[in-house]
Short mmCIF file of C-alpha atoms in Angstrom, two decimals:
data_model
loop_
_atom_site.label_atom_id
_atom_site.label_comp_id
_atom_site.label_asym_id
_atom_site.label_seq_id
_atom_site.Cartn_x
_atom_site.Cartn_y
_atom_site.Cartn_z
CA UNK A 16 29.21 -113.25 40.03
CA UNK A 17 32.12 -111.89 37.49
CA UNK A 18 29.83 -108.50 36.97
CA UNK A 19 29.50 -108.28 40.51
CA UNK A 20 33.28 -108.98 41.81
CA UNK A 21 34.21 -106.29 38.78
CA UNK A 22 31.64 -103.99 40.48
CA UNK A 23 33.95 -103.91 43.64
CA UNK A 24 36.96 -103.71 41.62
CA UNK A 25 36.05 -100.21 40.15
CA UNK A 26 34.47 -98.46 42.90
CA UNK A 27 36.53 -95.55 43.76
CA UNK A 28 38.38 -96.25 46.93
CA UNK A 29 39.87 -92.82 47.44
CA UNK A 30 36.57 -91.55 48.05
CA UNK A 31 35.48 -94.81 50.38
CA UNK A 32 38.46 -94.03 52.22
CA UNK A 33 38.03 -90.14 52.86
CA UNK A 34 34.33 -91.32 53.56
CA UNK A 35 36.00 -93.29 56.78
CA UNK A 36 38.53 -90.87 57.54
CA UNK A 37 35.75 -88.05 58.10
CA UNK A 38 33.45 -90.23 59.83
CA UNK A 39 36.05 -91.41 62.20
CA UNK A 40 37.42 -87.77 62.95
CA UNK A 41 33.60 -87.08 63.40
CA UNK A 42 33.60 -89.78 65.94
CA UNK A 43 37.02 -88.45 67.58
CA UNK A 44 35.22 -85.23 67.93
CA UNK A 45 31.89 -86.11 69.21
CA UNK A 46 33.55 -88.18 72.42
CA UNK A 47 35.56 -85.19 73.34
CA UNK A 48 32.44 -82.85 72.92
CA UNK A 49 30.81 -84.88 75.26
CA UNK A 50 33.38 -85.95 77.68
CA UNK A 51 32.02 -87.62 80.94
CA UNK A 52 34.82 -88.50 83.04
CA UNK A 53 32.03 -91.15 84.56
CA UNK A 54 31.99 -92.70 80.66
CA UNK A 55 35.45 -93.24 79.68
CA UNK A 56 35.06 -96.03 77.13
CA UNK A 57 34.22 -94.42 73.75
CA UNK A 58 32.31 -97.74 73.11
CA UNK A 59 29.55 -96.26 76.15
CA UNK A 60 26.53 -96.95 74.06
CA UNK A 61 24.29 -95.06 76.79
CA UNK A 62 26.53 -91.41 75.39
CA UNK A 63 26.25 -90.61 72.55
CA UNK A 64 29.94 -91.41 71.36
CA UNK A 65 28.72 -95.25 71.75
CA UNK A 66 25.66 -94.69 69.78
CA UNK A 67 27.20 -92.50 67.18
CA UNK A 68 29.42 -95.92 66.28
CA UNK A 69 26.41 -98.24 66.46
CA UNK A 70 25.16 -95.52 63.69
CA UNK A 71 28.05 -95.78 62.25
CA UNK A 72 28.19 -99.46 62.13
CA UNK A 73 24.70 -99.25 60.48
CA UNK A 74 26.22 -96.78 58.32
CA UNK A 75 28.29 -99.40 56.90
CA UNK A 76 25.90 -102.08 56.83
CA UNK A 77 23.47 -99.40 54.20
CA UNK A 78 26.90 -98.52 51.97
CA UNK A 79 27.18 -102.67 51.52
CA UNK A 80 23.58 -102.96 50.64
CA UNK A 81 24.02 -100.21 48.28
CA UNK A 82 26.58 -100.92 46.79
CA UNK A 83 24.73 -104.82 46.19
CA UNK A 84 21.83 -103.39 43.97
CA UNK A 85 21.78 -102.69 40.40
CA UNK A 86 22.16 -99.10 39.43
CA UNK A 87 18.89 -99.77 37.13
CA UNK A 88 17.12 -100.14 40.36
CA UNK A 89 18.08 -96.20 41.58
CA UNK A 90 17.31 -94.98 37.85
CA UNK A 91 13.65 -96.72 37.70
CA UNK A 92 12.36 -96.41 41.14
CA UNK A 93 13.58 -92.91 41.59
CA UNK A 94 10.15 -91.38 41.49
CA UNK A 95 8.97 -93.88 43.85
CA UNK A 96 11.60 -93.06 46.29
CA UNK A 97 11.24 -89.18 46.15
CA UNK A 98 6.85 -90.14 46.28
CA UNK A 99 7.69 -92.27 49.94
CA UNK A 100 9.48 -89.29 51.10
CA UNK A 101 7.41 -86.37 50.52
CA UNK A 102 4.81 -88.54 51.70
CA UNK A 103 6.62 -89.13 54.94
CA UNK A 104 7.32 -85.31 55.18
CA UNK A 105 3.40 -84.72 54.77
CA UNK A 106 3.09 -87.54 57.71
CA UNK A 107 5.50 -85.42 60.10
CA UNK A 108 3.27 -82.44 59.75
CA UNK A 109 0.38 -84.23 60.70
CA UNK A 110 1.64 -86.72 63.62
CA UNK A 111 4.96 -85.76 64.70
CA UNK A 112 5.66 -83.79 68.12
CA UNK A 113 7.40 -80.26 68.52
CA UNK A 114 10.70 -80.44 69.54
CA UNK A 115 12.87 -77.41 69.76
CA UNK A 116 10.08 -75.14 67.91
CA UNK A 117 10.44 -77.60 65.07
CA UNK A 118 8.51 -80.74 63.47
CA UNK A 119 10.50 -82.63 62.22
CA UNK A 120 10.78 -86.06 63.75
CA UNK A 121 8.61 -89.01 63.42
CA UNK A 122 9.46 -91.60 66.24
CA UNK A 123 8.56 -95.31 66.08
CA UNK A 124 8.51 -97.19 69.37
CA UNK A 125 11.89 -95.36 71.20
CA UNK A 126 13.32 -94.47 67.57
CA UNK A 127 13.48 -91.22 65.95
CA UNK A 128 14.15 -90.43 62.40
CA UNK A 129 14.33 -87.33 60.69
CA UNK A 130 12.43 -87.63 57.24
CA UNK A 131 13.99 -84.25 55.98
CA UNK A 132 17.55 -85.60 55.99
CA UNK A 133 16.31 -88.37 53.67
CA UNK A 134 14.50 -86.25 51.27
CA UNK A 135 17.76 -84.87 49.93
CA UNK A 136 18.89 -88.11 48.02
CA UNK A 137 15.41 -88.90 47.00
CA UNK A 138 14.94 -85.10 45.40
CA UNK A 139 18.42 -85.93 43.93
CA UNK A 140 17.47 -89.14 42.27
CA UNK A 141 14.13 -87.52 40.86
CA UNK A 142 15.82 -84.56 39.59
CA UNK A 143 18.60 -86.77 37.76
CA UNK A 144 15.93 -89.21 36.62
CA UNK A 145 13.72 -86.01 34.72
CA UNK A 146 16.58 -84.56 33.44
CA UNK A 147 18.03 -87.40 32.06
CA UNK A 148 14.66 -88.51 29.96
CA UNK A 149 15.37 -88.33 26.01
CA UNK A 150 12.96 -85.10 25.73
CA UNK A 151 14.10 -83.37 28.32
CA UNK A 152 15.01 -79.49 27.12
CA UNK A 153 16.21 -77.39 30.02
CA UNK A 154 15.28 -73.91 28.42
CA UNK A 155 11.68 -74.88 28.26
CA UNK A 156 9.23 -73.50 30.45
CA UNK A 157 7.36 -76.72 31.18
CA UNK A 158 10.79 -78.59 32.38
CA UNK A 159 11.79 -75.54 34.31
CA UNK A 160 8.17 -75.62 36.36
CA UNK A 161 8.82 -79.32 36.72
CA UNK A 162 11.99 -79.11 38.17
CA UNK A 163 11.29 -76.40 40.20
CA UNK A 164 8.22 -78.66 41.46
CA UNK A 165 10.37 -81.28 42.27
CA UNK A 166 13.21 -79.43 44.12
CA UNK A 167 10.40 -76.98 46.05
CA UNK A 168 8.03 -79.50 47.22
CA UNK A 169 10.02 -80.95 49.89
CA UNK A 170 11.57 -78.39 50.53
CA UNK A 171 7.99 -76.12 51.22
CA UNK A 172 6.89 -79.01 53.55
CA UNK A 173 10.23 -78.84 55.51
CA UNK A 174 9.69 -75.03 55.56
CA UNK A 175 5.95 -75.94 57.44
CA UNK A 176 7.83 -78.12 60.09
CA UNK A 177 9.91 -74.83 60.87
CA UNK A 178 13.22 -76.48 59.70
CA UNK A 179 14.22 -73.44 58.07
CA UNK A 180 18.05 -74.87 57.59
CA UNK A 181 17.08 -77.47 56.16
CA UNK A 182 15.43 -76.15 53.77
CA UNK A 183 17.42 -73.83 52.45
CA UNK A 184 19.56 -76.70 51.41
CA UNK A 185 17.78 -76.81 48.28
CA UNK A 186 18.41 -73.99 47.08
CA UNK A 187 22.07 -75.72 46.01
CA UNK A 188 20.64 -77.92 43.28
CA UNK A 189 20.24 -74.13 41.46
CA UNK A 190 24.24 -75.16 40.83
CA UNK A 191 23.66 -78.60 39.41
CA UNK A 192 21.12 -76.72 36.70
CA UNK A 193 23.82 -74.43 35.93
CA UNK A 194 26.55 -76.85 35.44
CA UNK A 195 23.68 -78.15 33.04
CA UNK A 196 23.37 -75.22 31.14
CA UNK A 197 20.95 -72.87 32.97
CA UNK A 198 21.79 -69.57 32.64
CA UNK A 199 24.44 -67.83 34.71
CA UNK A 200 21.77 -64.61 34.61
CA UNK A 201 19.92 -67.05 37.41
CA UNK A 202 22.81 -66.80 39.50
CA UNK A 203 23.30 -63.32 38.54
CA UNK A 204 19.69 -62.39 39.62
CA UNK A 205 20.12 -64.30 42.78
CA UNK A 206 23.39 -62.80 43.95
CA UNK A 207 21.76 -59.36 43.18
CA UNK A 208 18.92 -60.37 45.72
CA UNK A 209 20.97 -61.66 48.16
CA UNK A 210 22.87 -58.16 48.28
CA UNK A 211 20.26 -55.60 48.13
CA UNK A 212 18.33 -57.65 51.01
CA UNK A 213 21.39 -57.03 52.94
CA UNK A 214 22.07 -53.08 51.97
CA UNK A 215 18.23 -52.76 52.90
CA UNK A 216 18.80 -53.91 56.45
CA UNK A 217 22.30 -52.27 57.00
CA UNK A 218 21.73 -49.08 55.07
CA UNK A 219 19.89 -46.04 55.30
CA UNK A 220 17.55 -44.92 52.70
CA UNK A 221 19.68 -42.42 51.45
CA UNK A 222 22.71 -43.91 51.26
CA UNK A 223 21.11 -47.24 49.46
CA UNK A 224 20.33 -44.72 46.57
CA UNK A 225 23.92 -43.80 46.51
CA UNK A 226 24.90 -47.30 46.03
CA UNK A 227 22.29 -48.11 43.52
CA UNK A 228 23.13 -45.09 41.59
CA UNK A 229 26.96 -45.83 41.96
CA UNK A 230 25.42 -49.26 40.16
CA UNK A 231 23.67 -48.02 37.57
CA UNK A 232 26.07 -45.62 36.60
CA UNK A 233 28.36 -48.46 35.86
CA UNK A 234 25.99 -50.64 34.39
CA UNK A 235 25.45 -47.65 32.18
CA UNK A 236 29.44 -47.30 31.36
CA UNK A 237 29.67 -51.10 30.40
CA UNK A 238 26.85 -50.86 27.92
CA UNK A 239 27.76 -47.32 26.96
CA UNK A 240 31.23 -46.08 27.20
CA UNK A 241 31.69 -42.82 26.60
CA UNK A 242 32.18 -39.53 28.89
CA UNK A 243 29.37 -37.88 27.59
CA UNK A 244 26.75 -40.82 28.00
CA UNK A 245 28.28 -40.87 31.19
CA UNK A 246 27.44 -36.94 32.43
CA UNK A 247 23.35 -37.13 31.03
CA UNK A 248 23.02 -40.03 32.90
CA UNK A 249 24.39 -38.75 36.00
CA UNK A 250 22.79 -35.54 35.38
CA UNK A 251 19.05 -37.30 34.78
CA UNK A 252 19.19 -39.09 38.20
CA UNK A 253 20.41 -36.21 40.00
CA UNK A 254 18.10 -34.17 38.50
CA UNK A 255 15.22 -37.07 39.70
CA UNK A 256 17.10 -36.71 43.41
CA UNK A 257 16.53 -33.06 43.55
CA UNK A 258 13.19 -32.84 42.23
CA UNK A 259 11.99 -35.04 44.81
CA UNK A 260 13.67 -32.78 47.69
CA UNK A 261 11.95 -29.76 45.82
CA UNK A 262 8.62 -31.56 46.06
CA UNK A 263 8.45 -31.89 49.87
CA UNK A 264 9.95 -28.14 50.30
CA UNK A 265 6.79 -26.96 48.05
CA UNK A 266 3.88 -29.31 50.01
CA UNK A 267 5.79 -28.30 53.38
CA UNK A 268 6.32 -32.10 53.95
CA UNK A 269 8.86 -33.10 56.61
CA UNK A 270 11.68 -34.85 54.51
CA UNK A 271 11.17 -38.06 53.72
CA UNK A 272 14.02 -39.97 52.62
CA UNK A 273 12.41 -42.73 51.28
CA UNK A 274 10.45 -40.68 48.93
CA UNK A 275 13.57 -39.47 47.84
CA UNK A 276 14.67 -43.14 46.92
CA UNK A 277 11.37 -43.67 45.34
CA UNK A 278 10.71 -40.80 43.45
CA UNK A 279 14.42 -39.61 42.53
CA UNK A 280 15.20 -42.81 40.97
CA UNK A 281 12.24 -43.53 39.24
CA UNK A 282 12.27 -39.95 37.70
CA UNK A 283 15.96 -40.22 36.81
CA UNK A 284 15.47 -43.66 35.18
CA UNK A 285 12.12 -42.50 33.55
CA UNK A 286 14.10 -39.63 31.74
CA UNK A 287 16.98 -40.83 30.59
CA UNK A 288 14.66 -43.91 28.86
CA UNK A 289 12.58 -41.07 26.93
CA UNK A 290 15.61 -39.12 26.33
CA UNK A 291 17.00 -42.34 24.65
CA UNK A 292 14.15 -43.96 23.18
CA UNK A 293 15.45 -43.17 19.27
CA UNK A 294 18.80 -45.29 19.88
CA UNK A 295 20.61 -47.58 22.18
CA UNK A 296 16.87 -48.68 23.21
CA UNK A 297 17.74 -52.14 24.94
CA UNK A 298 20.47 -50.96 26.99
CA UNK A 299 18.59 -48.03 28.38
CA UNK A 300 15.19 -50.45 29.19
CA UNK A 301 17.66 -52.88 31.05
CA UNK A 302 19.01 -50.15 33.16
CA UNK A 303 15.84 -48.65 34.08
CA UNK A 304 14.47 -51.83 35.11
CA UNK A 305 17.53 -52.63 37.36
CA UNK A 306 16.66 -49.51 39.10
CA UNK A 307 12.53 -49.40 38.98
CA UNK A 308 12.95 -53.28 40.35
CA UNK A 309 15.83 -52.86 42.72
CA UNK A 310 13.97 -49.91 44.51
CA UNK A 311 10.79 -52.01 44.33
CA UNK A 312 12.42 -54.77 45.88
CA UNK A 313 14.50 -52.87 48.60
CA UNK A 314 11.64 -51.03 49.75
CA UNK A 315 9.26 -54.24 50.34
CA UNK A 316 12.49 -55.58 52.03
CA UNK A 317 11.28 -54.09 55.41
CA UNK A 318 7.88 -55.46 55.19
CA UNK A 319 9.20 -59.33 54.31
CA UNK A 320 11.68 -58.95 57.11
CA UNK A 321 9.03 -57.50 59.69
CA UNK A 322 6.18 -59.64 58.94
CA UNK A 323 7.18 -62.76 57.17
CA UNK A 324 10.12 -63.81 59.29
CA UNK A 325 10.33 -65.74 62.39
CA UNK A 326 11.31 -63.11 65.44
CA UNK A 327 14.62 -65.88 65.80
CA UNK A 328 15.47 -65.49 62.42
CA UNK A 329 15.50 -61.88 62.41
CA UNK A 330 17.57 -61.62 65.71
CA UNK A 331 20.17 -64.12 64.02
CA UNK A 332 20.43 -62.12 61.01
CA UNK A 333 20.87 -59.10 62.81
CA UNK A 334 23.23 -60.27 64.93
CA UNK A 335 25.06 -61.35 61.90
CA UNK A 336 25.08 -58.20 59.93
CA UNK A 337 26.03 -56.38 62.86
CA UNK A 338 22.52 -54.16 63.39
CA UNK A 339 22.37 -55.64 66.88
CA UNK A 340 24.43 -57.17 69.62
CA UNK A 341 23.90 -59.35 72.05
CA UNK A 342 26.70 -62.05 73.38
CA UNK A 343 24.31 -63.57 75.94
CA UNK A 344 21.45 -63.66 74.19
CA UNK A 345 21.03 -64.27 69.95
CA UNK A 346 24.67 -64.14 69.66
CA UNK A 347 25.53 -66.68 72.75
CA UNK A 348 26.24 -69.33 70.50
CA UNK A 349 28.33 -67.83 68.18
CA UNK A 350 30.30 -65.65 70.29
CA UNK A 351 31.35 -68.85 72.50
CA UNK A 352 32.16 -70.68 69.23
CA UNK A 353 34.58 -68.34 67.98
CA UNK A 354 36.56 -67.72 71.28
CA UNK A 355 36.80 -71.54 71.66
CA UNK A 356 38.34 -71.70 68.12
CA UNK A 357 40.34 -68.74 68.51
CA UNK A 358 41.52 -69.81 72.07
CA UNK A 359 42.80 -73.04 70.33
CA UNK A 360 46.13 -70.71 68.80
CA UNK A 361 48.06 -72.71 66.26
CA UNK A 362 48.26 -76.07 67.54
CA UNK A 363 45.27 -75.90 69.67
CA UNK A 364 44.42 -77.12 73.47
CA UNK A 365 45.52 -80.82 73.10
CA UNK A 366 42.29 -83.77 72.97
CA UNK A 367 39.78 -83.46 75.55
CA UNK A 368 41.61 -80.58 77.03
CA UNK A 369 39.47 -78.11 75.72
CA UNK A 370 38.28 -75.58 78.33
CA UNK A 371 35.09 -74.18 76.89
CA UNK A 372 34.52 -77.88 75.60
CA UNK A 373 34.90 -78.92 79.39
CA UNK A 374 32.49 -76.81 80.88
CA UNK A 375 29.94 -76.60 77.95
CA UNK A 376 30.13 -72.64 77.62
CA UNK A 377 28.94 -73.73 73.70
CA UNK A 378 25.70 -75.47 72.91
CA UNK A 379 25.13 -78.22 70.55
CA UNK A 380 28.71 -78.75 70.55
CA UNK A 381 28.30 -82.30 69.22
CA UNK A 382 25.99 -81.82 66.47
CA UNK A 383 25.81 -78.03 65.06
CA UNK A 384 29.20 -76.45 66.74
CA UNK A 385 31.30 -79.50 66.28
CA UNK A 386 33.72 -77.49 64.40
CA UNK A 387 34.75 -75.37 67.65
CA UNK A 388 35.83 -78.36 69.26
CA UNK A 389 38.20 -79.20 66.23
CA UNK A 390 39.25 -75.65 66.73
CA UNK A 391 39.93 -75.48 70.29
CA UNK A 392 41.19 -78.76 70.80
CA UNK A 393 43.56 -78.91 67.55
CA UNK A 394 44.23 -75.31 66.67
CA UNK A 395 44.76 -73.58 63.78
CA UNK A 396 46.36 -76.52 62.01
CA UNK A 397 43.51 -79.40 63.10
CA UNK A 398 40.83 -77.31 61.32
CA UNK A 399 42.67 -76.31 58.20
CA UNK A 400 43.48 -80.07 57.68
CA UNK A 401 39.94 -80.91 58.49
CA UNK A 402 38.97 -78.48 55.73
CA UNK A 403 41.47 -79.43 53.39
CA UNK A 404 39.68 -82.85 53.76
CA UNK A 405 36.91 -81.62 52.72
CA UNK A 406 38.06 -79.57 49.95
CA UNK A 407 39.92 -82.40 48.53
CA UNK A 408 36.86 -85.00 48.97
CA UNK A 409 34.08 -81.81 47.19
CA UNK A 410 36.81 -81.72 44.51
CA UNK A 411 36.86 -85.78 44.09
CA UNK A 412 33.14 -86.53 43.55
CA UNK A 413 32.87 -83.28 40.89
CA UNK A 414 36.16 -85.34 39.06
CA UNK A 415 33.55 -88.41 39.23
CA UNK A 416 30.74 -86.68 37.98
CA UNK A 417 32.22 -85.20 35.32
CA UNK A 418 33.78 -89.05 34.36
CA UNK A 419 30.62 -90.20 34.22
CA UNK A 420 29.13 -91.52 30.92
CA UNK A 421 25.36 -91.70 31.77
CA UNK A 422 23.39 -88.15 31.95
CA UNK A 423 21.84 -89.57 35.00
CA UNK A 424 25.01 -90.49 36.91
CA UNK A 425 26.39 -87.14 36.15
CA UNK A 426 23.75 -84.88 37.28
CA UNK A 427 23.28 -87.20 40.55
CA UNK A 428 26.75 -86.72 41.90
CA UNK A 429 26.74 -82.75 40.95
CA UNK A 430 23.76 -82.92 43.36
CA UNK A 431 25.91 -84.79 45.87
CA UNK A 432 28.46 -82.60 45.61
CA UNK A 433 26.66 -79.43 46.03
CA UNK A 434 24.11 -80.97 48.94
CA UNK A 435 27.41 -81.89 50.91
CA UNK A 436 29.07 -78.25 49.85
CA UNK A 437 26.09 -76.23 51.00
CA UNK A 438 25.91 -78.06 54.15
CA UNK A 439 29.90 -77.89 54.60
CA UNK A 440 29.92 -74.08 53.66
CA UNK A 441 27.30 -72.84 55.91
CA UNK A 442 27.46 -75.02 59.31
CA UNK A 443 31.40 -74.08 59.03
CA UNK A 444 30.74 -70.34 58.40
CA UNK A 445 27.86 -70.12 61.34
CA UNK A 446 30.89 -71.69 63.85
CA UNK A 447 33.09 -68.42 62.74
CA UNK A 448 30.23 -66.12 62.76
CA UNK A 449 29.85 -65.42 58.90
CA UNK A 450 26.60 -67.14 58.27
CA UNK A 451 23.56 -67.02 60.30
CA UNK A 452 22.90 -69.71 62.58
CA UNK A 453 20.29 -72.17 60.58
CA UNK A 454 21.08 -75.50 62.50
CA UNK A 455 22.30 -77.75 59.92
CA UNK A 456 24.94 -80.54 60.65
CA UNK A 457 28.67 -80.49 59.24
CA UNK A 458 28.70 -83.72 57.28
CA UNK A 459 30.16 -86.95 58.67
CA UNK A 460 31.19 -85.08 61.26
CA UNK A 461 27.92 -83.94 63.79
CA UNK A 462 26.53 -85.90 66.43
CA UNK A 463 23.05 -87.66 64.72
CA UNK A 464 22.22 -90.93 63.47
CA UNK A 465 19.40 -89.49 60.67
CA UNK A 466 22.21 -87.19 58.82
CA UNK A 467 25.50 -89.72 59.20
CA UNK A 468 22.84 -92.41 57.62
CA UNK A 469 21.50 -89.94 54.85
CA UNK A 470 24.67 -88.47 53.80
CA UNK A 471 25.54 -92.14 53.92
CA UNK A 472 23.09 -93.25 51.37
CA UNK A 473 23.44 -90.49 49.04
CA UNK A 474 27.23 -90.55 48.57
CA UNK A 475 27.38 -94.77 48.16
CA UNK A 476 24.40 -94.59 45.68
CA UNK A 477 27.03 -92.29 43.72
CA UNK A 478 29.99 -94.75 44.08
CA UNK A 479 27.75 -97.30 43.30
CA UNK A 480 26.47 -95.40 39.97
CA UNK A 481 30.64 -94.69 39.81
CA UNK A 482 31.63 -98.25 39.95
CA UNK A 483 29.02 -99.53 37.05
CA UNK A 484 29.89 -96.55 34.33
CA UNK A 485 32.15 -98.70 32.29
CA UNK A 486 30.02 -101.79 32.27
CA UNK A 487 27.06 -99.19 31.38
CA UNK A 488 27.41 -98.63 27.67
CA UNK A 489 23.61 -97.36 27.15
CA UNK A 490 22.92 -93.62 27.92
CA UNK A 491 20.20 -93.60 30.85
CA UNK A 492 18.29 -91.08 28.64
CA UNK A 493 16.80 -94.20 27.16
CA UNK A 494 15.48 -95.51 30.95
#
């Protein structure tokens, strides 16, 4: 009973509290989404105000619970959890009805639940669990294929039920490896991706060989700084450009400009590696593998887009990068949410005064475009205190982690912090038209009993771990 009572006395009460705060405001927000001047009362449990606070009554009743169980009890039944959840992600596949072009719902009598919300803490706990084992060595191949087994598997099987969103969200625990010491030439590489998928869609041919020679050239000045280096570099790909042009005059081939980005820069990074080979060796390899690879890649871009894509996906992403437009089609969504955050000015419309809130111009303006009505009805100064919440309570549970004493606490609430990050990053960014529209919920805030009850469960099994670190003397790599 004395272990128990001090367990309540350290858990972190800042962080309870901005828990409630955001839930509340979530709350707030959802009733004036879904204003029914026939459903006043906010305690309606047939709109989904009233059943967002039974959920968030049941919310509460979960964090208790938690917060009742020994921390052992997360550490050694961690792999058990994550096994009941990829099995019940197997189970939607194979039973579950299509809803919205997705499976992802298994429903039990007149209840729904939405097994991919759940996965996220259970991936967290496994993750934690393996890298906190006494052997564990992060650099070695074998722990990086298990790791990347553990964070892909549910994540592939959420990919089958066309939850593409949610999905993605894994993709965030790549920042809990790095705060563990995984090399920052992971994030490099991944960055790089990300940018020449986007110059491939937005750019011509032509011009993307501009850019990647404007790259290499300055790779090539960082590992080689001198004016000379600088001019038989430049004068090698050039050279490769030129040649290629030549090529098609002599076989009277039409132009081509792709064989100009093919050719030219394999040529030009082809000589200046055999012009090199006696010194500087390394330097000149990496650079012609940044270009051989980043052509490689840029060209198969097209393909992957065409063919691997969903026909939605590609619409969103080109109405995001700007290749195509259309308000009352791909871009409905986003184009409503931005003038009903915009129309909100400074101090916004006043509550439930909201005009495109009133005569739902936006949809899924209680779970996915929640953040419009913050910006419509409380203007400029609602949502920048609404982020500022949120900044604050990201910046909190990294201060916990990094207090923590076990390995296992530690790399559990990084994996909290960059779950509810990802999540907070994207869904607000896809309101103000910045990231493509993936359906994922703002935390604490969206309409949806599955996600308030998940990101319930994984931040109080945190606190929880929080509240036991200075009763917990042994280092969990010994679990």
């Amino acid at each position: 009973m004395v272990q128990r009572s001090k367990i309540w006395a350290n858990i972190d009460w800042v962080t309870v509290l901005l828990y409630l705060v955001l839930v509340f405001m979530g709350w707030f927000n959802i009733y004036a989404a879904v204003y029914d001047s026939d459903h006043q009362s906010i305690f309606d449990i047939s709109q989904r105000y009233g059943k967002q606070l039974l959920w968030i009554g049941a919310g509460a009743a979960l964090a208790i619970i938690i917060m009742s169980i020994e921390t052992n009890f997360y550490v050694f039944f961690s792999y058990v959890i994550y096994g009941v959840m990829v099995f019940l992600l197997l189970l939607v596949l194979l039973i579950a009805n299509e809803v919205n072009g997705a499976r992802s719902w298994l429903e039990i009598g007149g209840f729904k639940i939405q097994p991919s919300e759940f996965a996220k803490f259970a991936t967290a706990l496994a993750l934690a669990r393996y890298m906190s084992t006494f052997d564990f060595k992060l650099k070695n191949f074998k722990s990086l294929a298990i790791m990347a087994l553990i964070i892909f598997t549910p994540a592939a099987l959420i990919l089958l039920q066309n939850d593409t969103g949610s999905a993605l969200v894994y993709f965030s625990f790549v920042l809990v490896l790095f705060r563990e010491g995984l090399s920052g030439l992971v994030l490099f590489l991944g960055t790089l991706i990300a940018t020449l998928f986007i110059l491939a869609l937005i750019l011509s041919n032509f011009t993307l060989i501009l850019v990647l020679l404007g790259a290499g050239i300055l790779m090539y000045l960082i590992l080689n700084p001198k004016f000379n280096q600088f001019l038989r570099v430049l004068m090698f790909f050039a050279g490769g450009v030129l040649l290629t042009f030549l090529l098609n005059a002599i076989m009277g081939r039409k132009y081509e400009s792709a064989d100009v980005v093919i050719f030219g820069t394999v040529l030009g990074a082809l000589g200046t590696l055999v012009y090199s080979l006696q010194k500087k060796f390394k330097s000149y390899v990496v650079i012609s593998l940044f270009f051989i690879g980043s052509v490689a890649f840029t060209n198969s871009v097209g393909y992957a887009f065409d063919n691997i894509l969903e026909p939605h996906h590609q619409v969103r992403i080109k109405e995001l990068l700007g290749i195509e437009s259309n308000p009352y089609g791909a871009g409905y969504h986003v184009n409503q949410s931005k003038i009903a955050i915009g129309s909100g000015g400074m101090w916004g419309k006043g509550y439930l005064n909201g005009t495109q809130t009133k005569f739902n111009f936006v949809p899924e303006q209680s779970t996915d475009f929640i953040f419009c009505t913050v910006g419509e009805e409380w203007g400029f100064a609602g949502t920048f205190i609404v982020i500022a919440l949120f900044v604050f309570f990201l910046s909190r549970l990294v201060w916990l982690a990094e207090r923590q004493r076990s390995v296992f606490s530690r790399i559990y609430g990084y994996s909290v912090a960059v779950i509810l990050f990802f999540h907070f990053m994207v869904n607000i960014g896809m309101t103000v038209g910045i990231m493509p529209v993936i359906g994922i919920p703002l935390p604490f805030f969206s309409y949806g009993g599955s996600s308030l009850w998940s990101f319930t469960i994984l931040l109080f099994i945190f606190i929880r771990l929080d509240a036991s670190r200075l009763e917990n003397f042994r280092d969990s790599r010994n679990a």
